[in-house]
Short mmCIF file of C-alpha atoms in Angstrom, two decimals:
data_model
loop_
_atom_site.label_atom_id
_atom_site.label_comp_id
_atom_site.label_asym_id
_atom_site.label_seq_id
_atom_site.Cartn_x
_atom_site.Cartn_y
_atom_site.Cartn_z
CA UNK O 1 0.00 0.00 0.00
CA UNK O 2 2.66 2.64 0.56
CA UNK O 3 3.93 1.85 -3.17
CA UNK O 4 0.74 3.01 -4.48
CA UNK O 5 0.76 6.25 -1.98
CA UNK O 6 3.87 6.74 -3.34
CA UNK O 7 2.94 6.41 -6.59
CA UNK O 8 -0.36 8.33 -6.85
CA UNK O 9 1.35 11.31 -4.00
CA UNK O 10 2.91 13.51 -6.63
CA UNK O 11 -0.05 13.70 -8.78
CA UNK O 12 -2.52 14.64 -5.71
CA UNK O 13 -0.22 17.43 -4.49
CA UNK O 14 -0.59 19.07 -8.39
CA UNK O 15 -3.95 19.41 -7.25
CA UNK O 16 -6.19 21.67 -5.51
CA UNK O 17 -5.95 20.42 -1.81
CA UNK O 18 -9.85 20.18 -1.47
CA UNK O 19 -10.27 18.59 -5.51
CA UNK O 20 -7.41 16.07 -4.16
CA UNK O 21 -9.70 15.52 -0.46
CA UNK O 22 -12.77 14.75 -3.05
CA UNK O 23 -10.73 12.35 -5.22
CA UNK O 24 -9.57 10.37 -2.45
CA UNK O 25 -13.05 10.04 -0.41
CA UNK O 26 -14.39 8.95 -3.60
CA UNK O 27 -11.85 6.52 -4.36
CA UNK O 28 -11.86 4.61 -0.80
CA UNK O 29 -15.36 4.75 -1.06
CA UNK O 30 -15.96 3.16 -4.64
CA UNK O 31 -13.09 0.59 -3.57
CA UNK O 32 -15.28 -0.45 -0.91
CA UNK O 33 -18.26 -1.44 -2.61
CA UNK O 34 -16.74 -3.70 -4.89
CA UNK O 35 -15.71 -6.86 -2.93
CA UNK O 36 -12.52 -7.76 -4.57
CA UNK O 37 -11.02 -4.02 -3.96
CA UNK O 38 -12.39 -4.48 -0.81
CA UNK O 39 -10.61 -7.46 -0.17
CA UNK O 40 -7.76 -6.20 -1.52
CA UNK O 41 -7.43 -2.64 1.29
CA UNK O 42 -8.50 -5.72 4.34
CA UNK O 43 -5.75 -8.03 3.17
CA UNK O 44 -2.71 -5.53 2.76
CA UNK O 45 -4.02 -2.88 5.29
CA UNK O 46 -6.08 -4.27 8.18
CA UNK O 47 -4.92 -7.94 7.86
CA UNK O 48 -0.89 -6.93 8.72
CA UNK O 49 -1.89 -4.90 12.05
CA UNK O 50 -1.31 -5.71 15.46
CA UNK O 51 -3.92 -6.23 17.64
CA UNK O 52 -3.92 -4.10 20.31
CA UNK O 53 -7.21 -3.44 21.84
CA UNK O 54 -8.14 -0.51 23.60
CA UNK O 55 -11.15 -0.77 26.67
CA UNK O 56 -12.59 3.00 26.91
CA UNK O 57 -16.59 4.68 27.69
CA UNK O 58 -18.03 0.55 27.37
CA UNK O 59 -16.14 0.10 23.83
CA UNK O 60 -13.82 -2.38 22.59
CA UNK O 61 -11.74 -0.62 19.95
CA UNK O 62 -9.53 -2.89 17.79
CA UNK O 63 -6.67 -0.39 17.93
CA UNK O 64 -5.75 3.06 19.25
CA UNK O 65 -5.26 4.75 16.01
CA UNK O 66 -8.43 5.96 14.56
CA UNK O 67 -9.44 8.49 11.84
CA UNK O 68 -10.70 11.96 13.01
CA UNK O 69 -13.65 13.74 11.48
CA UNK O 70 -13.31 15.79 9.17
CA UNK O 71 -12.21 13.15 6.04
CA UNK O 72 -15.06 11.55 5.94
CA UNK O 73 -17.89 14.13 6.43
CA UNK O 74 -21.29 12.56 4.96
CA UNK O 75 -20.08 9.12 5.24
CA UNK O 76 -18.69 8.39 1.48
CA UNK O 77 -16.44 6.11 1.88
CA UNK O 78 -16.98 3.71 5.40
CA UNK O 79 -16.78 0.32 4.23
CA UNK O 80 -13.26 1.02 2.70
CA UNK O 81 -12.15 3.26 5.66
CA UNK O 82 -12.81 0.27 7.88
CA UNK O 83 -10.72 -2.22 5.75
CA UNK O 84 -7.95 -0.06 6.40
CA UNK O 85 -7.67 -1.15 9.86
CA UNK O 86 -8.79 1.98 11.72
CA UNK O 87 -9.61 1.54 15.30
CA UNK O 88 -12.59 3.52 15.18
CA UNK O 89 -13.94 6.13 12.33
CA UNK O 90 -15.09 9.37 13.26
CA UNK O 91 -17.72 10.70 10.32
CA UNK O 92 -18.50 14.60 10.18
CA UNK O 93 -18.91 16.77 10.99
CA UNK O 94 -22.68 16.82 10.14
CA UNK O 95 -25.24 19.85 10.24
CA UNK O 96 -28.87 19.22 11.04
CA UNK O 97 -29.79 20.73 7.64
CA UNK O 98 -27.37 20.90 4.67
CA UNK O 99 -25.00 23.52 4.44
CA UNK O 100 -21.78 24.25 1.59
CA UNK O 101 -19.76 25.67 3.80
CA UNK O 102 -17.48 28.74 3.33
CA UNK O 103 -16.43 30.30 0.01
CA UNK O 104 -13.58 28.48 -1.85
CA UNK O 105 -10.68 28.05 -1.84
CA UNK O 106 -10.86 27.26 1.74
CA UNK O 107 -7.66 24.38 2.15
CA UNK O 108 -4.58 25.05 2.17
CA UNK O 109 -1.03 22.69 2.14
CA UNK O 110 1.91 23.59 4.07
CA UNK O 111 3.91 20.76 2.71
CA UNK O 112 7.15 21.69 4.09
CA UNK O 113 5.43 21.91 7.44
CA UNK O 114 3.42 18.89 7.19
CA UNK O 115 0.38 21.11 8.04
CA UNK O 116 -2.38 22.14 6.58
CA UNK O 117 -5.13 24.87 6.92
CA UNK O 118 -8.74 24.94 6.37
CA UNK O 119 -11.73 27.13 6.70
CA UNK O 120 -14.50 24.67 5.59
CA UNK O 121 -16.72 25.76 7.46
CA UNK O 122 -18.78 22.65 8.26
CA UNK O 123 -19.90 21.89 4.66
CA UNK O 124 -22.08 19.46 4.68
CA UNK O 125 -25.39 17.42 3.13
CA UNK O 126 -26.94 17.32 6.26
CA UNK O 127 -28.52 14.56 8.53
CA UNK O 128 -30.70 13.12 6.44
CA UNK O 129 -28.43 12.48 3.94
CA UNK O 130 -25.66 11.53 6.29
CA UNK O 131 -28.05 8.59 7.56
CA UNK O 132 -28.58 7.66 4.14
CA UNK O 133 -25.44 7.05 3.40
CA UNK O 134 -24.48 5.25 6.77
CA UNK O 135 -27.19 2.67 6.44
CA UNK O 136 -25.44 1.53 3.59
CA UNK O 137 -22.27 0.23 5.59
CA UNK O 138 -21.74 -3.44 5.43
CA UNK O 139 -17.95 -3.79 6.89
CA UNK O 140 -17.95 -3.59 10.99
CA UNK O 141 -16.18 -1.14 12.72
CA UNK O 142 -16.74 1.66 15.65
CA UNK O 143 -18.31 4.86 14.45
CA UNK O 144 -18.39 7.91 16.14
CA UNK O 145 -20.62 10.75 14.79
CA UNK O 146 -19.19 14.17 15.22
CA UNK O 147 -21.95 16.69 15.81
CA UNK O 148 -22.37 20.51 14.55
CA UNK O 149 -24.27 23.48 14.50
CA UNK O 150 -25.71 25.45 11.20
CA UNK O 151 -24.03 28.48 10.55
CA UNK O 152 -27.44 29.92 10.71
CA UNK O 153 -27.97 28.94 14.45
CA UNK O 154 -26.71 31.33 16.69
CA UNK O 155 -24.91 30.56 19.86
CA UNK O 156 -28.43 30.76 22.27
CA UNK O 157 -30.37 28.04 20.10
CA UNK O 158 -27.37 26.05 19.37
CA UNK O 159 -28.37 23.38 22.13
CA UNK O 160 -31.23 22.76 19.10
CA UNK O 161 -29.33 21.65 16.59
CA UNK O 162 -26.88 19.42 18.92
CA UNK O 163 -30.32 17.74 20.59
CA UNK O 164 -31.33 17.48 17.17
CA UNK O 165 -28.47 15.55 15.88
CA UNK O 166 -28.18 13.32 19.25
CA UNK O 167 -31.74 12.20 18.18
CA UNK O 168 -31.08 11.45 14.53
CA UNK O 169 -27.91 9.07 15.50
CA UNK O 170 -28.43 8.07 18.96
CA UNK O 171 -29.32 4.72 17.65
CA UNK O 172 -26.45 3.93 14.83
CA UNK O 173 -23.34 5.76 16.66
CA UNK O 174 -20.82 4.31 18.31
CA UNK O 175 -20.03 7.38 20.53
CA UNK O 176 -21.12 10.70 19.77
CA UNK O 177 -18.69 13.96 19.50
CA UNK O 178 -19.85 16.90 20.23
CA UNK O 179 -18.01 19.64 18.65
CA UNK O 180 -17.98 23.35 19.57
CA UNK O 181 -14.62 24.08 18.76
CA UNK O 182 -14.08 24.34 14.91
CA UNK O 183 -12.56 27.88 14.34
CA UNK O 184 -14.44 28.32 11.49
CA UNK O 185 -18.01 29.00 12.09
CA UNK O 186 -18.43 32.47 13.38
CA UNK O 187 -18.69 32.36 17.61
CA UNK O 188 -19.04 28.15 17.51
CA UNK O 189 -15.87 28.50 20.28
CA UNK O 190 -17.77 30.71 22.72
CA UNK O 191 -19.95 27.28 23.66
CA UNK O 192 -16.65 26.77 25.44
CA UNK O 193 -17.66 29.43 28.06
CA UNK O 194 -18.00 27.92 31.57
CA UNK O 195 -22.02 28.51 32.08
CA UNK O 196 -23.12 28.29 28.11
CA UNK O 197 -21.33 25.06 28.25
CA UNK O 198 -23.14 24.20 31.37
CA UNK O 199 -26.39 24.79 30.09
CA UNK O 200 -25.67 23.12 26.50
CA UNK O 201 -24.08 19.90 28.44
CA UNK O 202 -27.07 19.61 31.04
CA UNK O 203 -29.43 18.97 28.43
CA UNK O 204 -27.46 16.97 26.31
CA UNK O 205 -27.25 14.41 28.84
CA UNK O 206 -30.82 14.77 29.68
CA UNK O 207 -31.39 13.62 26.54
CA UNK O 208 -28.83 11.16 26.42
CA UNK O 209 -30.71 9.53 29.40
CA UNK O 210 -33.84 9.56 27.65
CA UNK O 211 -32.19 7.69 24.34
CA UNK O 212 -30.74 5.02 26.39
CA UNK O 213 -34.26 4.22 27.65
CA UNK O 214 -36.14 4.14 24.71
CA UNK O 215 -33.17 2.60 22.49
CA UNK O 216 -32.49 0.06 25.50
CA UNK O 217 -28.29 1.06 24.38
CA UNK O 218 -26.00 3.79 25.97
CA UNK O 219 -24.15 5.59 24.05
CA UNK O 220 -21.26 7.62 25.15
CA UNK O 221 -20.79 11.62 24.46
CA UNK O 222 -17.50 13.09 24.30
CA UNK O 223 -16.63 16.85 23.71
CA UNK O 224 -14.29 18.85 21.00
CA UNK O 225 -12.35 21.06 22.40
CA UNK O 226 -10.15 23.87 21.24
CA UNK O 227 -6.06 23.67 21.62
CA UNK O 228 -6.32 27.82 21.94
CA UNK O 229 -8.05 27.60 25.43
CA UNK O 230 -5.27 28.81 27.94
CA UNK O 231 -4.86 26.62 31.03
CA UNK O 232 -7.56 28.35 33.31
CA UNK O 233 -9.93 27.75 30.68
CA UNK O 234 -9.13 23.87 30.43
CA UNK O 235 -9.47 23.44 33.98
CA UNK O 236 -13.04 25.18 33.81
CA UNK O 237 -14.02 22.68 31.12
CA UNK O 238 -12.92 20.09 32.46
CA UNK O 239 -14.56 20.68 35.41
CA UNK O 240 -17.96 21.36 33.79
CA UNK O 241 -17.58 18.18 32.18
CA UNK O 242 -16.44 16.00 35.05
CA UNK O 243 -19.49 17.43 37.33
CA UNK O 244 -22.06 16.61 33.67
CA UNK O 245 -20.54 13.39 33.56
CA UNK O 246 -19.65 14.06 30.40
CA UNK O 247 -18.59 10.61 28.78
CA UNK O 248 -14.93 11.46 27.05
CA UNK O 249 -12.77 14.89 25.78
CA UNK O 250 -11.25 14.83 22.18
CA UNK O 251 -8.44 16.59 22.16
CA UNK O 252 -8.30 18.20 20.38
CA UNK O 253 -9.17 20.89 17.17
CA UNK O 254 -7.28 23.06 14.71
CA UNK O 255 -5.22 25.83 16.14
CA UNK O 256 -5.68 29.24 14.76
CA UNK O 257 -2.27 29.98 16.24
CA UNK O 258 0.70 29.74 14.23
CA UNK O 259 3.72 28.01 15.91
CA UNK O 260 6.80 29.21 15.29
CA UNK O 261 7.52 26.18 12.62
CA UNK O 262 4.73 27.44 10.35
CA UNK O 263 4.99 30.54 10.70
CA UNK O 264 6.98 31.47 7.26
CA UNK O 265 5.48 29.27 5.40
CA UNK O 266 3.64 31.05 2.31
CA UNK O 267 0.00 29.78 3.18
CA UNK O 268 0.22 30.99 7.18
CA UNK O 269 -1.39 34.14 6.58
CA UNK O 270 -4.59 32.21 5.59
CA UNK O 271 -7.51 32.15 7.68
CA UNK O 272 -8.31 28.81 9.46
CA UNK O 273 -7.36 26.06 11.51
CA UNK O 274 -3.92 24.71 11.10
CA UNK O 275 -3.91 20.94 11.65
CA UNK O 276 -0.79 18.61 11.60
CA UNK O 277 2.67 18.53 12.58
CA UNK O 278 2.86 22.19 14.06
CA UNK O 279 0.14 22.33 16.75
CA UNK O 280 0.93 18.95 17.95
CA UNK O 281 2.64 20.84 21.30
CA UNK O 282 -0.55 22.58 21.74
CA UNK O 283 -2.74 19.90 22.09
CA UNK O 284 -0.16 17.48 23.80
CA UNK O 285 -0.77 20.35 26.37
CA UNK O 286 -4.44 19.97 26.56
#
């Protein structure tokens, strides 16, 4: 497998980094539904792994290395993302209604860096769609569903559109993120704030109480948070989320710092989160 990434690498990186994104999604994703490609990603991708299982929130995960959201947004491509051997697959992030995002271009590669920044903006197709596409997943793996709000939601009825979600996946996810960190939808961080995330967390698990009944199945709920919070900030979190009972953290988002490693690159002056090598002090610090 690293012969043909090696191979087909070059030709990506002539592309536009979202065109290349597309290309790839669509490519795991068509290899998937066609058994002997299929086959093929198991037997030189999954089969070769180690097992070494991982016991966390009431879930078994094959492995500790699993795929963040943000690949994978309206669940394209799942049954060949599992044959690679991922210990879990984190889809998203998905809108209650569908929404394209901010204006292109909106990614940019740092290659020297190994970084890259976006400002997607939560494109997306929406729930519905999201479901649709989910329900056609044969291959078995953990999913986790990482949650958003609409651009069009402001901050006060946000708690809608994450009860909303909870509702529509409740029954099919794994483990549901919550995410209120992206730096790309206008005031999304501020849900970080000790007593809106109070508020937005109390009814989440509510609700999350609720689902277990009627589904009979428990689902954990884990939260996005940002690597820019300073350490006061973390501990006020964290503490809002230990007293909630709040299931998990992922830690963590883009940065919309620039460490001193990225900083000359051409592309640093864009607007976005940077994601990769650079910020991986700032969320080792989280």
């Amino acid at each position: 497998m690293a012969g043909v990434y090696s191979l087909f690498r070059p030709l990506l990186f002539r592309l536009n980094p979202e065109t290349a994104h597309d290309i790839v999604v669509q490519t795991i994703g068509l290899m998937g539904q066609i058994h002997p490609l299929n086959q093929y990603l198991i037997d030189t991708c999954r089969g070769p792994l180690p097992s070494i299982p991982v016991e966390a929130m009431g879930l078994s995960f094959p492995n500790p290395v699993g795929l963040a959201a943000g690949l994978d947004k309206d669940a394209k491509a799942v049954d060949g993302l599992a044959a690679l051997g991922f210990g879990f697959l984190e889809l998203g992030t998905v809108t209650p209604l569908p929404q394209s995002g901010n204006p292109r271009p909106r990614m940019f590669r740092m290659t020297s860096a190994q970084a890259l920044v976006n400002r997607m903006g939560f494109n997306s197709g929406g729930l519905n769609f999201f479901l649709a596409r989910l329900g056609q997943q044969q291959q078995q793996a953990i999913i986790g569903i990482n949650l958003g709000r609409n651009a069009a939601t402001s901050n006060e009825e946000a708690w809608r559109d994450y009860l909303t979600g909870l509702r529509a996946v409740y029954r099919v996810a794994d483990y549901v993120t919550i995410n209120i960190s992206s730096p790309n939808t206008k005031g999304l961080r501020d849900l970080q704030e000790r007593d809106t995330l109070d508020g937005l967390i109390a009814r989440l698990k509510a609700e999350q109480s609720q689902l277990a009944q009627l589904h009979q199945k428990y689902t954990p709920i884990v939260v996005k948070i940002s690597p820019d919070l300073d350490i006061e900030s973390v501990a006020r979190v964290a503490e809002v989320l230990t007293l909630r009972g709040i299931d998990g953290i992922v830690a963590t988002n883009t940065t919309i710092s620039r460490p001193l490693d990225a900083k000359a690159h051409p592309q640093a002056s864009q607007a976005g989160g940077l994601s990769g090598a650079p910020p991986a002090a700032l969320s080792h610090r989280i």
